[in-house]
Tab-separated table of C-alpha atoms in Angstrom:
chain	number	residue	atom	x	y	z
A	1	MET	CA	26.049	9.081	125.089
A	2	ARG	CA	25.932	10.275	121.513
A	3	MET	CA	22.204	9.492	121.312
A	4	ARG	CA	21.556	11.483	124.501
A	5	GLU	CA	23.566	14.456	123.258
A	6	GLN	CA	21.748	14.336	119.941
A	7	SER	CA	18.350	14.264	121.691
A	8	LYS	CA	19.334	17.279	123.773
A	9	MET	CA	20.382	19.198	120.669
A	10	THR	CA	17.095	18.503	118.923
A	11	THR	CA	15.140	20.062	121.796
A	12	THR	CA	16.898	23.462	121.790
A	13	PRO	CA	14.760	26.473	120.778
A	14	PHE	CA	16.877	27.192	117.702
A	15	SER	CA	16.656	23.615	116.455
A	16	LEU	CA	12.871	23.806	116.797
A	17	LEU	CA	12.903	27.085	114.906
A	18	LEU	CA	14.995	25.619	112.091
A	19	SER	CA	12.712	22.612	111.894
A	20	LEU	CA	9.893	24.794	110.556
A	21	PRO	CA	9.074	24.386	106.843
A	22	ASP	CA	11.123	26.546	104.504
A	23	GLU	CA	8.043	28.470	103.380
A	24	HIS	CA	7.056	29.448	106.966
A	25	LEU	CA	10.398	30.247	108.598
A	26	PRO	CA	11.072	33.476	106.625
A	27	ASN	CA	7.603	34.746	107.488
A	28	VAL	CA	8.177	34.126	111.222
A	29	LEU	CA	11.548	35.880	111.213
A	30	SER	CA	10.116	38.794	109.231
A	31	TYR	CA	8.287	40.096	112.305
A	32	LEU	CA	11.437	40.618	114.373
A	33	THR	CA	12.435	44.178	115.235
A	34	LEU	CA	15.645	45.522	113.721
A	35	LYS	CA	17.543	44.967	116.968
A	36	ASP	CA	16.356	41.352	117.300
A	37	ALA	CA	17.031	40.586	113.632
A	38	LEU	CA	20.628	41.814	113.903
A	39	HIS	CA	21.150	39.649	116.991
A	40	MET	CA	19.493	36.606	115.409
A	41	ARG	CA	21.819	36.689	112.401
A	42	LEU	CA	24.730	35.749	114.686
A	43	VAL	CA	23.199	32.392	115.682
A	44	CYS	CA	24.090	30.405	112.574
A	45	ALA	CA	24.718	30.752	108.852
A	46	GLN	CA	21.261	29.446	107.929
A	47	LEU	CA	19.448	32.084	109.994
A	48	ARG	CA	21.774	34.791	108.679
A	49	GLU	CA	20.946	33.846	105.103
A	50	ILE	CA	17.201	33.782	105.772
A	51	ILE	CA	17.202	37.125	107.596
A	52	PHE	CA	19.206	38.969	104.961
A	53	GLU	CA	17.636	37.387	101.859
A	54	SER	CA	14.040	36.591	102.818
A	55	THR	CA	12.989	39.242	105.354
A	56	HIS	CA	9.806	41.042	104.301
A	57	HIS	CA	9.191	43.236	107.374
A	58	LEU	CA	11.806	45.197	109.294
A	59	TRP	CA	10.763	47.395	112.185
A	60	MET	CA	12.738	49.571	114.539
A	61	ASP	CA	10.638	49.135	117.647
A	62	VAL	CA	10.070	52.604	119.141
A	63	ASP	CA	9.574	51.436	122.747
A	64	SER	CA	12.792	49.440	122.957
A	65	GLU	CA	14.920	51.317	120.415
A	66	GLU	CA	14.292	54.775	121.862
A	67	GLU	CA	16.634	54.115	124.785
A	68	GLU	CA	19.143	51.840	123.049
A	69	SER	CA	19.422	50.490	119.512
A	70	THR	CA	22.072	48.322	117.934
A	71	SER	CA	23.685	49.312	114.638
A	72	PHE	CA	25.309	47.052	112.031
A	73	ASP	CA	28.777	47.543	113.456
A	74	GLY	CA	27.728	46.726	117.039
A	75	ARG	CA	27.632	50.308	118.370
A	76	ASP	CA	24.733	51.657	120.423
A	77	THR	CA	22.836	54.602	118.992
A	78	THR	CA	19.555	56.394	119.535
A	79	SER	CA	18.730	57.188	115.890
A	80	MET	CA	19.152	55.954	112.325
A	81	SER	CA	22.041	57.668	110.568
A	82	ALA	CA	22.415	58.000	106.793
A	83	ARG	CA	25.256	55.478	106.802
A	84	GLN	CA	23.198	52.894	108.678
A	85	MET	CA	20.207	53.453	106.417
A	86	ARG	CA	22.328	52.912	103.294
A	87	HIS	CA	23.768	49.699	104.745
A	88	LEU	CA	20.334	48.471	105.832
A	89	LEU	CA	18.705	49.019	102.430
A	90	ALA	CA	21.604	47.333	100.679
A	91	THR	CA	21.484	44.319	102.991
A	92	PHE	CA	17.748	43.640	103.105
A	93	SER	CA	16.669	43.364	99.480
A	94	LYS	CA	13.189	41.835	99.818
A	95	LEU	CA	11.622	44.306	102.245
A	96	ARG	CA	7.900	45.045	102.010
A	97	SER	CA	7.501	46.893	105.318
A	98	LEU	CA	10.134	49.243	106.770
A	99	ARG	CA	9.998	51.257	109.995
A	100	LEU	CA	12.887	53.552	110.927
A	101	PHE	CA	13.232	55.665	114.065
A	102	GLY	CA	15.166	58.877	114.622
A	103	LEU	CA	16.071	60.208	111.168
A	104	GLU	CA	17.679	63.651	111.344
A	105	LEU	CA	17.317	65.988	108.365
A	106	THR	CA	19.703	68.666	107.178
A	107	TYR	CA	19.223	71.165	104.349
A	108	GLN	CA	22.800	72.485	104.100
A	109	SER	CA	24.521	69.471	102.490
A	110	LEU	CA	23.809	65.885	101.440
A	111	VAL	CA	25.092	64.467	104.739
A	112	GLN	CA	26.291	66.148	107.894
A	113	GLY	CA	27.929	65.049	111.119
A	114	ARG	CA	29.826	61.923	112.111
A	115	ASN	CA	28.858	58.854	110.032
A	116	GLY	CA	26.190	60.943	108.338
A	117	ALA	CA	24.137	61.552	111.484
A	118	ALA	CA	21.985	64.014	109.505
A	119	ALA	CA	20.983	63.543	105.876
A	120	ASN	CA	19.439	65.735	103.224
A	121	PRO	CA	15.917	64.701	102.086
A	122	ARG	CA	17.248	64.368	98.536
A	123	TYR	CA	19.909	61.930	99.766
A	124	ILE	CA	17.336	59.847	101.661
A	125	CYS	CA	15.062	59.690	98.623
A	126	ASN	CA	17.966	58.631	96.415
A	127	LEU	CA	18.791	55.806	98.848
A	128	LEU	CA	15.202	54.567	98.719
A	129	GLN	CA	15.055	54.892	94.949
A	130	GLU	CA	18.303	52.976	94.337
A	131	ALA	CA	17.567	50.221	96.859
A	132	GLU	CA	16.577	46.839	95.456
A	133	CYS	CA	13.626	46.706	97.871
A	134	ALA	CA	12.065	49.833	96.300
A	135	GLN	CA	10.083	47.703	93.849
A	136	HIS	CA	8.590	45.626	96.707
A	137	LEU	CA	8.062	48.250	99.445
A	138	GLU	CA	4.402	48.472	100.519
A	139	CYS	CA	4.648	50.122	103.951
A	140	LEU	CA	7.106	52.852	104.986
A	141	GLU	CA	7.186	54.419	108.465
A	142	LEU	CA	9.648	57.168	109.395
A	143	LEU	CA	9.193	58.027	113.077
A	144	ALA	CA	10.686	60.768	115.275
A	145	VAL	CA	12.060	62.674	112.277
A	146	SER	CA	13.824	65.901	113.286
A	147	SER	CA	15.652	68.796	111.627
A	148	SER	CA	19.200	69.823	112.464
A	149	HIS	CA	18.791	73.255	110.875
A	150	THR	CA	15.827	75.630	111.022
A	151	VAL	CA	15.002	77.273	107.716
A	152	SER	CA	14.286	80.964	108.163
A	153	GLY	CA	11.199	82.631	106.808
A	154	GLU	CA	7.487	82.183	107.295
A	155	TRP	CA	5.185	80.247	105.052
A	156	GLY	CA	1.928	81.968	104.192
A	157	ALA	CA	-1.298	79.967	104.342
A	158	ALA	CA	-2.171	80.824	100.741
A	159	ALA	CA	1.313	80.926	99.199
A	160	PRO	CA	2.050	78.039	96.789
A	161	PRO	CA	5.293	76.099	97.350
A	162	SER	CA	8.100	76.132	94.803
A	163	TYR	CA	9.030	72.449	95.336
A	164	SER	CA	12.635	73.368	94.478
A	165	MET	CA	14.134	70.725	96.798
A	166	HIS	CA	11.838	67.851	95.865
A	167	THR	CA	13.102	64.656	94.253
A	168	ASP	CA	11.312	62.500	91.708
A	169	MET	CA	11.262	58.859	92.779
A	170	GLU	CA	9.075	55.805	92.254
A	171	LEU	CA	7.706	53.440	94.892
A	172	GLU	CA	4.988	51.838	92.816
A	173	GLN	CA	3.837	49.321	95.450
A	174	LEU	CA	3.699	51.777	98.374
A	175	ARG	CA	0.289	51.615	100.092
A	176	LYS	CA	0.943	52.860	103.637
A	177	LEU	CA	3.068	55.922	104.412
A	178	THR	CA	3.774	57.338	107.883
A	179	VAL	CA	6.050	60.298	108.565
A	180	GLU	CA	6.048	61.611	112.130
A	181	GLY	CA	8.306	64.206	113.708
A	182	TYR	CA	8.920	67.929	113.737
A	183	PHE	CA	9.593	69.539	110.363
A	184	THR	CA	10.855	73.122	110.178
A	185	HIS	CA	11.365	73.409	106.420
A	186	ARG	CA	8.519	75.379	104.908
A	187	GLU	CA	8.280	73.160	101.785
A	188	HIS	CA	8.637	69.736	103.517
A	189	PRO	CA	10.728	68.259	100.649
A	190	LEU	CA	10.919	64.772	102.183
A	191	VAL	CA	7.138	64.534	102.641
A	192	HIS	CA	6.310	65.878	99.195
A	193	SER	CA	8.870	63.648	97.483
A	194	LEU	CA	7.410	60.558	99.182
A	195	LEU	CA	3.866	61.620	98.253
A	196	ARG	CA	4.872	61.965	94.606
A	197	ALA	CA	6.555	58.549	94.640
A	198	SER	CA	3.283	56.582	94.574
A	199	HIS	CA	-0.308	57.244	93.550
A	200	GLN	CA	-1.590	54.075	95.222
A	201	ILE	CA	-1.395	55.154	98.886
A	202	THR	CA	-4.406	54.078	100.975
A	203	HIS	CA	-3.180	54.932	104.511
A	204	LEU	CA	-1.414	58.272	104.972
A	205	ASN	CA	-0.143	59.593	108.318
A	206	ILE	CA	1.785	62.883	108.306
A	207	THR	CA	2.299	64.387	111.761
A	208	GLY	CA	4.335	67.433	112.720
A	209	CYS	CA	4.466	69.298	109.388
A	210	ILE	CA	3.870	72.695	110.959
A	211	HIS	CA	3.753	74.494	107.578
A	212	PHE	CA	1.621	71.933	105.710
A	213	ASN	CA	-1.422	73.984	104.648
A	214	ASP	CA	-4.711	73.786	102.746
A	215	TYR	CA	-2.965	74.226	99.394
A	216	ASP	CA	-0.649	71.275	100.108
A	217	LEU	CA	-3.619	69.136	101.157
A	218	GLU	CA	-5.453	69.769	97.902
A	219	GLU	CA	-2.525	69.649	95.468
A	220	ALA	CA	-0.240	67.035	97.031
A	221	ILE	CA	-2.800	64.662	98.580
A	222	MET	CA	-6.409	64.953	97.458
A	223	LYS	CA	-5.872	65.380	93.711
A	224	PRO	CA	-3.388	62.516	93.123
A	225	LEU	CA	-4.809	60.163	95.808
A	226	VAL	CA	-8.538	60.814	95.603
A	227	GLY	CA	-9.185	57.375	94.102
A	228	THR	CA	-7.158	55.337	96.641
A	229	LEU	CA	-6.885	57.168	99.986
A	230	THR	CA	-9.093	55.717	102.756
A	231	HIS	CA	-7.290	56.844	105.960
A	232	LEU	CA	-5.769	60.309	106.397
A	233	ASN	CA	-3.968	61.830	109.403
A	234	LEU	CA	-2.614	65.396	109.212
A	235	SER	CA	-2.195	66.177	112.902
A	236	GLU	CA	-0.163	69.212	114.014
A	237	SER	CA	-0.304	70.910	110.615
A	238	LEU	CA	-1.299	74.365	109.354
A	239	ILE	CA	-4.658	73.172	108.028
A	240	GLN	CA	-7.255	75.936	108.525
A	241	HIS	CA	-10.284	75.559	106.268
A	242	PRO	CA	-9.848	72.353	104.264
A	243	THR	CA	-11.961	71.337	101.280
A	244	ILE	CA	-12.130	67.555	100.981
A	245	HIS	CA	-14.010	65.659	98.281
A	246	SER	CA	-13.673	61.892	98.515
A	247	THR	CA	-16.167	59.076	98.126
A	248	ILE	CA	-13.905	56.453	99.748
A	249	LEU	CA	-12.226	58.306	102.658
A	250	GLU	CA	-13.136	56.478	105.894
A	251	THR	CA	-11.133	58.167	108.662
A	252	LEU	CA	-9.867	61.743	108.988
A	253	THR	CA	-7.615	62.894	111.851
A	254	LEU	CA	-6.717	66.562	112.337
A	255	GLN	CA	-5.544	66.624	115.946
A	256	ARG	CA	-3.842	69.735	117.329
A	257	CYS	CA	-4.257	71.784	114.153
A	258	VAL	CA	-4.213	75.112	115.963
A	259	GLY	CA	-5.490	77.034	112.924
A	260	LEU	CA	-8.417	74.743	112.125
A	261	TYR	CA	-11.760	76.442	112.722
A	262	ALA	CA	-14.125	74.663	110.303
A	263	LEU	CA	-14.416	72.242	107.423
A	264	ASP	CA	-15.350	73.843	104.127
A	265	PRO	CA	-19.151	73.449	103.619
A	266	GLU	CA	-18.407	72.374	100.047
A	267	SER	CA	-16.573	69.288	101.319
A	268	PHE	CA	-18.314	65.947	100.842
A	269	CYS	CA	-17.153	62.618	102.266
A	270	PRO	CA	-20.103	60.184	102.131
A	271	SER	CA	-18.044	57.221	103.395
A	272	LEU	CA	-16.347	58.990	106.316
A	273	ASP	CA	-16.757	56.855	109.442
A	274	ALA	CA	-14.516	58.582	112.021
A	275	LEU	CA	-13.524	62.246	112.426
A	276	ASP	CA	-10.964	63.374	115.017
A	277	VAL	CA	-10.540	67.136	115.453
A	278	SER	CA	-9.462	67.062	119.101
A	279	SER	CA	-7.430	69.983	120.486
A	280	CYS	CA	-8.525	72.279	117.630
A	281	PRO	CA	-10.187	75.729	117.990
A	282	LEU	CA	-13.285	74.831	115.907
A	283	PHE	CA	-15.321	77.989	116.376
A	284	ASN	CA	-16.988	80.473	114.058
A	285	GLY	CA	-16.340	83.606	116.084
A	286	GLU	CA	-18.815	82.870	118.858
A	287	GLY	CA	-17.463	79.540	119.985
A	288	MET	CA	-20.327	77.558	118.397
A	289	LEU	CA	-20.268	74.278	116.489
A	290	ASP	CA	-23.469	73.380	114.653
A	291	VAL	CA	-23.249	69.771	113.504
A	292	GLU	CA	-26.807	69.857	112.169
A	293	SER	CA	-26.012	72.268	109.352
A	294	GLY	CA	-22.334	71.394	108.949
A	295	LEU	CA	-20.992	67.889	109.504
A	296	ALA	CA	-24.330	66.191	108.778
A	297	ASN	CA	-24.113	67.434	105.200
A	298	ILE	CA	-20.379	66.809	104.791
A	299	CYS	CA	-20.228	63.269	106.227
A	300	PRO	CA	-23.729	61.758	106.547
A	301	ARG	CA	-22.432	58.319	107.608
A	302	LEU	CA	-20.224	59.509	110.461
A	303	ARG	CA	-20.088	57.103	113.429
A	304	THR	CA	-17.313	58.517	115.623
A	305	LEU	CA	-16.708	62.193	116.421
A	306	ASN	CA	-13.820	63.290	118.665
A	307	LEU	CA	-13.975	66.896	119.910
A	308	SER	CA	-11.985	66.450	123.106
A	309	ASN	CA	-9.910	69.366	124.405
A	310	CYS	CA	-11.511	71.891	122.030
A	311	ARG	CA	-11.085	74.698	124.532
A	312	GLU	CA	-12.719	77.432	122.417
A	313	LEU	CA	-15.979	75.509	122.136
A	314	THR	CA	-18.819	77.033	124.214
A	315	PHE	CA	-21.960	75.650	122.555
A	316	ILE	CA	-22.597	72.552	120.482
A	317	ARG	CA	-25.730	71.312	118.739
A	318	ILE	CA	-25.818	67.842	117.252
A	319	LYS	CA	-29.189	67.116	115.671
A	320	THR	CA	-29.097	64.099	113.399
A	321	LEU	CA	-31.867	62.010	114.957
A	322	ILE	CA	-35.219	63.494	116.001
A	323	PRO	CA	-37.551	61.306	118.105
A	324	LYS	CA	-40.982	60.583	116.741
A	325	LYS	CA	-43.901	62.447	118.242
A	326	SER	CA	-45.651	59.206	119.157
A	327	GLU	CA	-42.937	58.385	121.695
A	328	PHE	CA	-43.983	61.242	123.990
A	329	ASN	CA	-47.176	62.952	125.018
A	330	ALA	CA	-47.720	65.937	122.758
A	331	GLY	CA	-49.021	68.156	125.544
A	332	ASP	CA	-46.156	67.329	127.865
A	333	ALA	CA	-43.633	67.825	125.086
A	334	GLY	CA	-44.573	71.468	124.687
A	335	GLN	CA	-44.138	72.112	128.399
A	336	LYS	CA	-40.855	70.234	128.479
A	337	VAL	CA	-39.390	72.323	125.706
A	338	SER	CA	-40.065	75.463	127.691
A	339	ALA	CA	-38.333	73.943	130.714
A	340	ALA	CA	-35.329	72.887	128.656
A	341	PRO	CA	-35.082	75.238	125.672
A	342	SER	CA	-32.075	73.411	124.181
A	343	LEU	CA	-34.166	70.338	123.292
A	344	ASP	CA	-35.877	70.290	119.919
A	345	ILE	CA	-38.719	67.792	119.400
A	346	SER	CA	-40.215	67.228	115.961
A	347	ASP	CA	-42.299	64.746	114.007
A	348	SER	CA	-39.563	63.989	111.479
A	349	MET	CA	-36.931	61.271	111.619
A	350	VAL	CA	-33.509	61.892	110.120
A	351	SER	CA	-31.315	58.828	109.565
A	352	SER	CA	-27.847	58.911	111.093
A	353	ARG	CA	-25.079	56.588	112.275
A	354	LEU	CA	-23.356	58.793	114.848
A	355	GLU	CA	-22.698	56.493	117.813
A	356	TYR	CA	-19.715	57.908	119.732
A	357	ILE	CA	-18.993	61.514	120.733
A	358	ASP	CA	-16.044	62.630	122.843
A	359	LEU	CA	-16.431	66.089	124.419
A	360	SER	CA	-14.027	65.551	127.304
A	361	LYS	CA	-11.844	68.462	128.463
A	362	CYS	CA	-13.924	71.051	126.582
A	363	VAL	CA	-13.418	73.330	129.573
A	364	ASN	CA	-15.468	76.270	128.203
A	365	LEU	CA	-18.437	74.242	126.932
A	366	SER	CA	-21.567	75.598	128.668
A	367	ASN	CA	-24.477	74.362	126.529
A	368	ALA	CA	-24.863	71.059	124.652
A	369	SER	CA	-27.876	69.826	122.701
A	370	ILE	CA	-27.484	66.318	121.293
A	371	SER	CA	-30.091	64.318	119.409
A	372	CYS	CA	-28.691	61.256	117.613
A	373	PRO	CA	-28.477	57.438	117.994
A	374	LEU	CA	-25.648	57.646	120.508
A	375	LYS	CA	-24.218	54.624	122.285
A	376	ILE	CA	-21.318	56.323	124.076
A	377	ILE	CA	-20.711	59.960	125.092
A	378	ASN	CA	-17.779	61.328	127.088
A	379	LEU	CA	-18.345	64.582	129.005
A	380	ARG	CA	-15.584	64.378	131.590
A	381	GLU	CA	-13.881	67.589	132.722
A	382	CYS	CA	-16.456	69.864	131.089
A	383	PHE	CA	-16.181	72.231	134.041
A	384	GLN	CA	-18.493	74.945	132.617
A	385	LEU	CA	-21.333	72.762	131.315
A	386	LYS	CA	-24.626	74.158	132.680
A	387	VAL	CA	-27.298	73.061	130.186
A	388	LEU	CA	-27.476	69.574	128.688
A	389	SER	CA	-30.092	67.975	126.455
A	390	ILE	CA	-29.690	64.424	125.146
A	391	SER	CA	-32.122	62.427	123.024
A	392	ALA	CA	-30.510	59.062	122.300
A	393	PRO	CA	-32.695	55.937	122.147
A	394	ASP	CA	-29.732	53.514	122.187
A	395	LEU	CA	-27.688	55.066	125.020
A	396	GLU	CA	-27.386	52.642	127.964
A	397	VAL	CA	-24.829	54.235	130.322
A	398	LEU	CA	-24.393	57.945	131.056
A	399	ASP	CA	-21.833	59.477	133.413
A	400	LEU	CA	-22.501	63.112	134.368
A	401	SER	CA	-20.671	63.074	137.683
A	402	CYS	CA	-18.895	66.193	138.975
A	403	LEU	CA	-20.434	68.470	136.321
A	404	PRO	CA	-21.900	71.897	137.284
A	405	LEU	CA	-25.215	71.108	135.565
A	406	MET	CA	-28.293	73.237	136.226
A	407	LEU	CA	-30.712	72.137	133.460
A	408	VAL	CA	-30.892	68.563	132.168
A	409	SER	CA	-33.242	66.920	129.656
A	410	LEU	CA	-32.747	63.230	128.958
A	411	TYR	CA	-34.849	61.183	126.520
A	412	CYS	CA	-33.033	57.844	126.498
A	413	ARG	CA	-35.420	54.899	126.470
A	414	SER	CA	-32.591	52.316	126.722
A	415	LEU	CA	-30.651	54.065	129.505
A	416	VAL	CA	-29.925	51.651	132.364
A	417	HIS	CA	-27.251	53.362	134.491
A	418	LEU	CA	-27.135	57.111	135.251
A	419	ASN	CA	-24.415	58.762	137.327
A	420	LEU	CA	-25.271	62.198	138.794
A	421	ALA	CA	-22.840	62.068	141.716
A	422	LYS	CA	-21.613	65.480	142.949
A	423	CYS	CA	-23.916	67.410	140.609
A	424	ARG	CA	-24.476	69.889	143.436
A	425	GLU	CA	-26.291	72.550	141.408
A	426	LEU	CA	-28.692	70.226	139.575
A	427	ASP	CA	-32.315	70.700	140.673
A	428	SER	CA	-35.140	68.260	139.988
A	429	LYS	CA	-37.449	71.243	139.292
A	430	HIS	CA	-35.464	72.060	136.155
A	431	SER	CA	-34.800	68.508	135.005
A	432	ILE	CA	-36.634	66.167	132.655
A	433	ILE	CA	-35.502	62.551	132.650
A	434	LYS	CA	-37.558	60.227	130.470
A	435	CYS	CA	-35.733	56.899	130.676
A	436	GLU	CA	-38.052	53.895	130.661
A	437	SER	CA	-35.352	51.271	131.293
A	438	LEU	CA	-33.500	53.089	134.077
A	439	LYS	CA	-32.393	50.674	136.830
A	440	SER	CA	-29.691	52.453	138.826
A	441	VAL	CA	-28.998	56.104	139.644
A	442	ASP	CA	-26.031	57.483	141.588
A	443	LEU	CA	-27.140	60.611	143.503
A	444	ARG	CA	-24.309	60.893	145.996
A	445	GLY	CA	-23.620	64.574	146.559
A	446	ALA	CA	-26.548	65.672	144.342
A	447	THR	CA	-28.268	67.797	146.985
A	448	TYR	CA	-31.397	68.779	145.065
A	449	MET	CA	-32.082	65.455	143.317
A	450	THR	CA	-34.164	62.722	144.996
A	451	LEU	CA	-35.258	59.201	144.147
A	452	GLU	CA	-38.874	60.352	144.449
A	453	PHE	CA	-38.309	62.534	141.399
A	454	PHE	CA	-37.278	59.508	139.321
A	455	ASN	CA	-40.243	57.513	140.573
A	456	ASN	CA	-42.615	60.285	139.526
A	457	GLN	CA	-40.934	60.531	136.120
A	458	SER	CA	-41.334	56.787	135.523
A	459	ARG	CA	-45.080	56.928	136.254
A	460	LYS	CA	-45.711	59.642	133.669
């Protein structure tokens, strides 16, 4: 009987977990969420010791913790209070990654509310500075940060901050910093204090700083982090006309920056691979965006461009790849340009890497001229698009369904599938489709387009 009971005990999940080598078990337990880690510590003394003394990653999982999270004293809460944060930092001394959800900021006192439900940015910074894990922390994520008190006064776009509420602290190993929420304080003391804590940050995500402006971008981010920063996200900020000089920046995200209308022409980011300016105005007074003279000079190696939901955009010209003259008949080319004036054909070839463009939900876009080595383009819900010209030798699939197109010029030698369903205003007399590899075309609801037109185009 004893042998049977012993065999049953050795097959339990926890006994299997404890049978792992000592060097691997802490790493496995490090990827538990905060809620799971606090529950796991109750299993046995050995797991409690490992969790509290060897945990390297501690995450408050947003999906599960948003509805119900467990605190150190067993109560259920929906946010991280100052008291809980102090206890957490004191308990977990070897942390390298920390994700907290639901911090509430106050600017009237150090702590406010029951159990310190709201904390002053200076108090939070002091907790991080005094914690034993400060010397090991590499990744810090503060999600769903809110303010309990709105600071009166407006912050001018050109006015320099006083930084009167900022705190000097050191997080020498910090590489990744994420602060997301809604910040009403015009100086953002928590954000600026964290930025000043480390000059080695490579991934920076600051979302919801509604007063964070061009001056803050240059002074607090680009100058101290120009040699390390590779990924930058400043969504929902007051950025208007940023000047960015960086040879190593790879991704730039400026979503929902309602004041953003252009990047400074003096900016230069030769390594920038992805640019996301979705839901931004991006117009120069006439609703035009000229990528040929703007972005091509600022970021010559751009691969991904997201312009979705730019509702002020009416005309866009992307001209980074011009087809060679030998690909088309010279005489026909001249006639085709007159039929589709938005297409520009030249003898020159300009190198580019732009492969993905998202123009979805640009509801006022009426004219688009695109000439680059595209592989994917998204034009869904462009309800005003009338004229479209695309020259993309690597594009294989193109969906233009349900668009009010009237003039179309396509020079896509690799295009295999073309969807023109419900393009009720598109007429074959005003269309030029030069696609040598085309195999399938969807013409359902396209009243004035026929298969005979495509057959004639393929013979030319």
